[in-house]
Amino acid sequence: MAILKIARMGHPVLKRRADEVEDPTSPEIASLIKDMEDTLTDVGGVGLAAPQVHVPLRVVIFHVPKARMEAEDGEAPAIGVPLTYLINPVIEPLTEDVEEGIEACLSVPGLAGSVPRFRQIRYRGITPAGEPIDRTAKGFHARVVQHECDHLDGVLYPMRMTDLSKLSFVEELKRFAGEAAED
Ligand code: NI
């Protein structure tokens, strides 16, 4: 088990475009995702991208708790999205609809901000077993995937914000408003 150090905003590894993974099934990638999973479990976030642990490769991991899934036709969803490993991901917006939502990031500790994201997306990628993933997502699920994949292109959520007055310390948000989304 290895808990990796997380790069913070300002580190060059978070500013560059991460490289494609040539062999998703390689032992190096298996080892990387295991360490990323250990790290994510340790810090308690919902997602992590390889550049955040100083590895400039196109790998993200994430999960979506059941409580954050959107209700379908008024019925609460039965399950969340289990921990997903996504290599060389590609995102395609399925709508022009954009919605604001609160995000936080392990590389921007202590802060949270309101970020516009596409409401509905399709995302594809490869698993560490070499199998294709092809899913549609909406709401928080779509938001998490867009946030994590942005890390692969050197983009942090504050760079997506259109109103920096909505950037706050999480402690103050909690003191004065509702809860911040955790990432
Ligand atoms: Ni992040």
PDB file of C-alpha atoms and ligand atoms in Angstrom:
ATOM      1  CA  MET A   1       0.000   0.000   0.000  1.00  0.00           C
ATOM      2  CA  ALA A   2       1.329   3.372  -0.955  1.00  0.00           C
ATOM      3  CA  ILE A   3      -0.179   6.738  -0.222  1.00  0.00           C
ATOM      4  CA  LEU A   4       1.174   9.240  -2.697  1.00  0.00           C
ATOM      5  CA  LYS A   5       1.892  12.910  -2.188  1.00  0.00           C
ATOM      6  CA  ILE A   6      -0.612  15.179  -3.897  1.00  0.00           C
ATOM      7  CA  ALA A   7       0.579  17.988  -6.155  1.00  0.00           C
ATOM      8  CA  ARG A   8      -0.915  21.379  -5.408  1.00  0.00           C
ATOM      9  CA  MET A   9      -1.960  24.207  -7.720  1.00  0.00           C
ATOM     10  CA  GLY A  10       1.175  25.867  -9.069  1.00  0.00           C
ATOM     11  CA  HIS A  11       3.116  22.619  -9.575  1.00  0.00           C
ATOM     12  CA  PRO A  12       4.131  22.245 -13.250  1.00  0.00           C
ATOM     13  CA  VAL A  13       2.760  18.678 -13.439  1.00  0.00           C
ATOM     14  CA  LEU A  14      -0.743  20.135 -13.058  1.00  0.00           C
ATOM     15  CA  LYS A  15      -0.266  22.612 -15.886  1.00  0.00           C
ATOM     16  CA  ARG A  16       0.845  20.373 -18.747  1.00  0.00           C
ATOM     17  CA  ARG A  17      -1.097  18.032 -21.008  1.00  0.00           C
ATOM     18  CA  ALA A  18      -0.689  14.492 -19.692  1.00  0.00           C
ATOM     19  CA  ASP A  19       0.545  11.809 -22.089  1.00  0.00           C
ATOM     20  CA  GLU A  20      -1.524   8.993 -23.582  1.00  0.00           C
ATOM     21  CA  VAL A  21      -1.011   5.605 -21.947  1.00  0.00           C
ATOM     22  CA  GLU A  22       0.441   3.269 -24.553  1.00  0.00           C
ATOM     23  CA  ASP A  23      -0.376   0.012 -22.764  1.00  0.00           C
ATOM     24  CA  PRO A  24      -3.249   0.264 -20.249  1.00  0.00           C
ATOM     25  CA  THR A  25      -2.625  -3.342 -19.166  1.00  0.00           C
ATOM     26  CA  SER A  26       1.028  -2.842 -18.214  1.00  0.00           C
ATOM     27  CA  PRO A  27       2.214  -3.671 -14.670  1.00  0.00           C
ATOM     28  CA  GLU A  28       3.284  -0.042 -14.243  1.00  0.00           C
ATOM     29  CA  ILE A  29      -0.281   1.148 -14.800  1.00  0.00           C
ATOM     30  CA  ALA A  30      -1.651  -1.556 -12.475  1.00  0.00           C
ATOM     31  CA  SER A  31       0.730  -0.369  -9.787  1.00  0.00           C
ATOM     32  CA  LEU A  32      -0.132   3.288 -10.407  1.00  0.00           C
ATOM     33  CA  ILE A  33      -3.883   2.803 -10.111  1.00  0.00           C
ATOM     34  CA  LYS A  34      -3.477   0.728  -6.948  1.00  0.00           C
ATOM     35  CA  ASP A  35      -1.479   3.553  -5.384  1.00  0.00           C
ATOM     36  CA  MET A  36      -4.022   6.109  -6.635  1.00  0.00           C
ATOM     37  CA  GLU A  37      -6.815   4.079  -5.055  1.00  0.00           C
ATOM     38  CA  ASP A  38      -4.930   3.867  -1.742  1.00  0.00           C
ATOM     39  CA  THR A  39      -4.339   7.621  -1.880  1.00  0.00           C
ATOM     40  CA  LEU A  40      -7.966   8.441  -2.701  1.00  0.00           C
ATOM     41  CA  THR A  41      -9.197   6.175   0.088  1.00  0.00           C
ATOM     42  CA  ASP A  42      -6.789   7.809   2.528  1.00  0.00           C
ATOM     43  CA  VAL A  43      -7.846  11.370   1.736  1.00  0.00           C
ATOM     44  CA  GLY A  44     -11.514  10.529   1.243  1.00  0.00           C
ATOM     45  CA  GLY A  45     -12.222  12.249  -2.080  1.00  0.00           C
ATOM     46  CA  VAL A  46     -14.434  11.132  -4.965  1.00  0.00           C
ATOM     47  CA  GLY A  47     -11.827  11.300  -7.707  1.00  0.00           C
ATOM     48  CA  LEU A  48      -8.155  11.578  -8.510  1.00  0.00           C
ATOM     49  CA  ALA A  49      -6.175  12.110 -11.713  1.00  0.00           C
ATOM     50  CA  ALA A  50      -2.638  10.778 -12.215  1.00  0.00           C
ATOM     51  CA  PRO A  51      -1.065  14.260 -12.597  1.00  0.00           C
ATOM     52  CA  GLN A  52      -2.275  14.989  -9.061  1.00  0.00           C
ATOM     53  CA  VAL A  53       0.140  12.313  -7.834  1.00  0.00           C
ATOM     54  CA  HIS A  54       2.939  13.705 -10.048  1.00  0.00           C
ATOM     55  CA  VAL A  55       2.448  11.192 -12.871  1.00  0.00           C
ATOM     56  CA  PRO A  56       1.780  12.929 -16.219  1.00  0.00           C
ATOM     57  CA  LEU A  57      -0.338  10.167 -17.766  1.00  0.00           C
ATOM     58  CA  ARG A  58      -3.972  10.099 -18.917  1.00  0.00           C
ATOM     59  CA  VAL A  59      -5.393   8.074 -16.019  1.00  0.00           C
ATOM     60  CA  VAL A  60      -8.247   9.026 -13.688  1.00  0.00           C
ATOM     61  CA  ILE A  61     -10.120   7.179 -10.977  1.00  0.00           C
ATOM     62  CA  PHE A  62     -13.421   8.160  -9.396  1.00  0.00           C
ATOM     63  CA  HIS A  63     -16.581   6.910  -7.797  1.00  0.00           C
ATOM     64  CA  VAL A  64     -19.962   8.490  -7.185  1.00  0.00           C
ATOM     65  CA  PRO A  65     -21.717   7.846  -3.889  1.00  0.00           C
ATOM     66  CA  LYS A  66     -25.352   6.776  -4.164  1.00  0.00           C
ATOM     67  CA  ALA A  67     -26.429   9.933  -2.358  1.00  0.00           C
ATOM     68  CA  ARG A  68     -24.963  12.051  -5.169  1.00  0.00           C
ATOM     69  CA  MET A  69     -26.709  10.226  -8.018  1.00  0.00           C
ATOM     70  CA  GLU A  70     -29.641  11.918  -9.658  1.00  0.00           C
ATOM     71  CA  ALA A  71     -33.127  10.577  -9.130  1.00  0.00           C
ATOM     72  CA  GLU A  72     -34.746   8.993 -12.200  1.00  0.00           C
ATOM     73  CA  ASP A  73     -38.409   9.895 -12.662  1.00  0.00           C
ATOM     74  CA  GLY A  74     -38.746  10.793  -9.026  1.00  0.00           C
ATOM     75  CA  GLU A  75     -37.223   7.560  -7.784  1.00  0.00           C
ATOM     76  CA  ALA A  76     -33.998   7.573  -5.840  1.00  0.00           C
ATOM     77  CA  PRO A  77     -31.214   5.666  -7.597  1.00  0.00           C
ATOM     78  CA  ALA A  78     -30.473   2.251  -6.149  1.00  0.00           C
ATOM     79  CA  ILE A  79     -26.729   2.426  -6.584  1.00  0.00           C
ATOM     80  CA  GLY A  80     -23.917   4.859  -7.139  1.00  0.00           C
ATOM     81  CA  VAL A  81     -21.048   4.502  -9.588  1.00  0.00           C
ATOM     82  CA  PRO A  82     -18.467   2.028  -8.262  1.00  0.00           C
ATOM     83  CA  LEU A  83     -14.807   2.949  -8.291  1.00  0.00           C
ATOM     84  CA  THR A  84     -13.928   3.350 -11.958  1.00  0.00           C
ATOM     85  CA  TYR A  85     -10.475   3.377 -13.520  1.00  0.00           C
ATOM     86  CA  LEU A  86     -10.419   5.254 -16.776  1.00  0.00           C
ATOM     87  CA  ILE A  87      -7.388   5.344 -19.055  1.00  0.00           C
ATOM     88  CA  ASN A  88      -7.068   7.668 -22.070  1.00  0.00           C
ATOM     89  CA  PRO A  89     -10.565   9.071 -21.469  1.00  0.00           C
ATOM     90  CA  VAL A  90     -12.514  11.015 -24.065  1.00  0.00           C
ATOM     91  CA  ILE A  91     -15.515  13.183 -23.186  1.00  0.00           C
ATOM     92  CA  GLU A  92     -18.288  14.265 -25.497  1.00  0.00           C
ATOM     93  CA  PRO A  93     -20.986  16.703 -24.289  1.00  0.00           C
ATOM     94  CA  LEU A  94     -24.489  15.403 -25.031  1.00  0.00           C
ATOM     95  CA  THR A  95     -26.159  18.736 -24.470  1.00  0.00           C
ATOM     96  CA  GLU A  96     -25.313  22.400 -24.568  1.00  0.00           C
ATOM     97  CA  ASP A  97     -26.954  22.728 -21.147  1.00  0.00           C
ATOM     98  CA  VAL A  98     -24.508  23.852 -18.550  1.00  0.00           C
ATOM     99  CA  GLU A  99     -25.158  23.998 -14.824  1.00  0.00           C
ATOM    100  CA  GLU A 100     -23.311  25.483 -11.912  1.00  0.00           C
ATOM    101  CA  GLY A 101     -22.253  23.309  -8.989  1.00  0.00           C
ATOM    102  CA  ILE A 102     -19.833  23.478  -6.107  1.00  0.00           C
ATOM    103  CA  GLU A 103     -16.491  21.735  -6.622  1.00  0.00           C
ATOM    104  CA  ALA A 104     -13.405  21.227  -4.563  1.00  0.00           C
ATOM    105  CA  CYS A 105     -10.079  19.655  -5.470  1.00  0.00           C
ATOM    106  CA  LEU A 106      -7.351  17.869  -3.550  1.00  0.00           C
ATOM    107  CA  SER A 107      -4.822  20.004  -5.436  1.00  0.00           C
ATOM    108  CA  VAL A 108      -6.534  23.212  -4.296  1.00  0.00           C
ATOM    109  CA  PRO A 109      -6.864  22.394  -0.601  1.00  0.00           C
ATOM    110  CA  GLY A 110      -9.279  24.286   1.591  1.00  0.00           C
ATOM    111  CA  LEU A 111     -11.176  25.987  -1.230  1.00  0.00           C
ATOM    112  CA  ALA A 112     -14.400  25.338  -3.098  1.00  0.00           C
ATOM    113  CA  GLY A 113     -16.027  27.159  -5.976  1.00  0.00           C
ATOM    114  CA  SER A 114     -19.054  27.209  -8.239  1.00  0.00           C
ATOM    115  CA  VAL A 115     -18.159  25.791 -11.651  1.00  0.00           C
ATOM    116  CA  PRO A 116     -20.214  25.537 -14.856  1.00  0.00           C
ATOM    117  CA  ARG A 117     -20.186  22.029 -16.389  1.00  0.00           C
ATOM    118  CA  PHE A 118     -22.094  20.229 -19.122  1.00  0.00           C
ATOM    119  CA  ARG A 119     -25.142  18.581 -17.604  1.00  0.00           C
ATOM    120  CA  GLN A 120     -24.913  15.455 -19.684  1.00  0.00           C
ATOM    121  CA  ILE A 121     -21.930  13.766 -21.270  1.00  0.00           C
ATOM    122  CA  ARG A 122     -20.773  10.563 -22.848  1.00  0.00           C
ATOM    123  CA  TYR A 123     -17.364   9.321 -21.777  1.00  0.00           C
ATOM    124  CA  ARG A 124     -15.187   6.570 -23.093  1.00  0.00           C
ATOM    125  CA  GLY A 125     -11.897   5.069 -22.099  1.00  0.00           C
ATOM    126  CA  ILE A 126     -10.047   1.859 -21.392  1.00  0.00           C
ATOM    127  CA  THR A 127      -9.863  -0.085 -18.135  1.00  0.00           C
ATOM    128  CA  PRO A 128      -6.603  -1.485 -16.733  1.00  0.00           C
ATOM    129  CA  ALA A 129      -7.877  -4.867 -17.969  1.00  0.00           C
ATOM    130  CA  GLY A 130      -7.838  -3.467 -21.486  1.00  0.00           C
ATOM    131  CA  GLU A 131     -11.624  -3.363 -21.774  1.00  0.00           C
ATOM    132  CA  PRO A 132     -13.530  -0.412 -23.215  1.00  0.00           C
ATOM    133  CA  ILE A 133     -15.753   1.754 -21.034  1.00  0.00           C
ATOM    134  CA  ASP A 134     -18.556   3.676 -22.728  1.00  0.00           C
ATOM    135  CA  ARG A 135     -21.027   5.428 -20.457  1.00  0.00           C
ATOM    136  CA  THR A 136     -23.395   8.340 -20.378  1.00  0.00           C
ATOM    137  CA  ALA A 137     -23.561  10.465 -17.257  1.00  0.00           C
ATOM    138  CA  LYS A 138     -25.471  13.444 -15.957  1.00  0.00           C
ATOM    139  CA  GLY A 139     -25.478  15.769 -12.993  1.00  0.00           C
ATOM    140  CA  PHE A 140     -22.819  15.136 -10.358  1.00  0.00           C
ATOM    141  CA  HIS A 141     -21.530  12.019 -12.130  1.00  0.00           C
ATOM    142  CA  ALA A 142     -20.928  14.059 -15.300  1.00  0.00           C
ATOM    143  CA  ARG A 143     -19.361  16.835 -13.216  1.00  0.00           C
ATOM    144  CA  VAL A 144     -16.873  14.499 -11.526  1.00  0.00           C
ATOM    145  CA  VAL A 145     -15.729  13.028 -14.840  1.00  0.00           C
ATOM    146  CA  GLN A 146     -15.325  16.493 -16.407  1.00  0.00           C
ATOM    147  CA  HIS A 147     -13.368  17.711 -13.365  1.00  0.00           C
ATOM    148  CA  GLU A 148     -11.009  14.712 -13.344  1.00  0.00           C
ATOM    149  CA  CYS A 149     -10.433  14.707 -17.100  1.00  0.00           C
ATOM    150  CA  ASP A 150      -9.660  18.440 -17.008  1.00  0.00           C
ATOM    151  CA  HIS A 151      -6.636  17.540 -14.870  1.00  0.00           C
ATOM    152  CA  LEU A 152      -5.256  15.646 -17.881  1.00  0.00           C
ATOM    153  CA  ASP A 153      -5.256  18.850 -19.912  1.00  0.00           C
ATOM    154  CA  GLY A 154      -3.688  21.046 -17.266  1.00  0.00           C
ATOM    155  CA  VAL A 155      -6.990  22.606 -16.200  1.00  0.00           C
ATOM    156  CA  LEU A 156      -7.985  23.138 -12.564  1.00  0.00           C
ATOM    157  CA  TYR A 157     -11.566  24.025 -11.641  1.00  0.00           C
ATOM    158  CA  PRO A 158     -10.866  27.698 -10.767  1.00  0.00           C
ATOM    159  CA  MET A 159      -9.828  28.131 -14.420  1.00  0.00           C
ATOM    160  CA  ARG A 160     -13.381  27.111 -15.423  1.00  0.00           C
ATOM    161  CA  MET A 161     -15.100  29.506 -13.064  1.00  0.00           C
ATOM    162  CA  THR A 162     -16.921  32.472 -14.553  1.00  0.00           C
ATOM    163  CA  ASP A 163     -17.540  34.249 -11.234  1.00  0.00           C
ATOM    164  CA  LEU A 164     -14.596  34.251  -8.841  1.00  0.00           C
ATOM    165  CA  SER A 165     -16.766  35.785  -6.124  1.00  0.00           C
ATOM    166  CA  LYS A 166     -18.040  32.200  -5.795  1.00  0.00           C
ATOM    167  CA  LEU A 167     -14.624  30.904  -4.749  1.00  0.00           C
ATOM    168  CA  SER A 168     -14.540  30.363  -0.991  1.00  0.00           C
ATOM    169  CA  PHE A 169     -12.795  28.582   1.799  1.00  0.00           C
ATOM    170  CA  VAL A 170     -14.712  25.398   2.573  1.00  0.00           C
ATOM    171  CA  GLU A 171     -14.779  26.277   6.264  1.00  0.00           C
ATOM    172  CA  GLU A 172     -16.476  29.582   5.536  1.00  0.00           C
ATOM    173  CA  LEU A 173     -18.911  27.974   3.090  1.00  0.00           C
ATOM    174  CA  LYS A 174     -19.922  25.512   5.769  1.00  0.00           C
ATOM    175  CA  ARG A 175     -20.200  28.282   8.322  1.00  0.00           C
ATOM    176  CA  PHE A 176     -22.373  30.504   6.174  1.00  0.00           C
ATOM    177  CA  ALA A 177     -24.128  28.276   3.664  1.00  0.00           C
ATOM    178  CA  GLY A 178     -24.734  24.646   2.784  1.00  0.00           C
ATOM    179  CA  GLU A 179     -22.285  21.885   2.157  1.00  0.00           C
ATOM    180  CA  ALA A 180     -19.474  21.904  -0.381  1.00  0.00           C
ATOM    181  CA  ALA A 181     -19.049  19.046  -2.781  1.00  0.00           C
ATOM    182  CA  GLU A 182     -16.056  16.969  -1.907  1.00  0.00           C
ATOM    183  CA  ASP A 183     -13.519  15.841  -4.432  1.00  0.00           C
TER     184      ASP A 183
HETATM  185 NI    NI B   1      -9.281  17.923  -8.794  1.00  0.00          NI
END
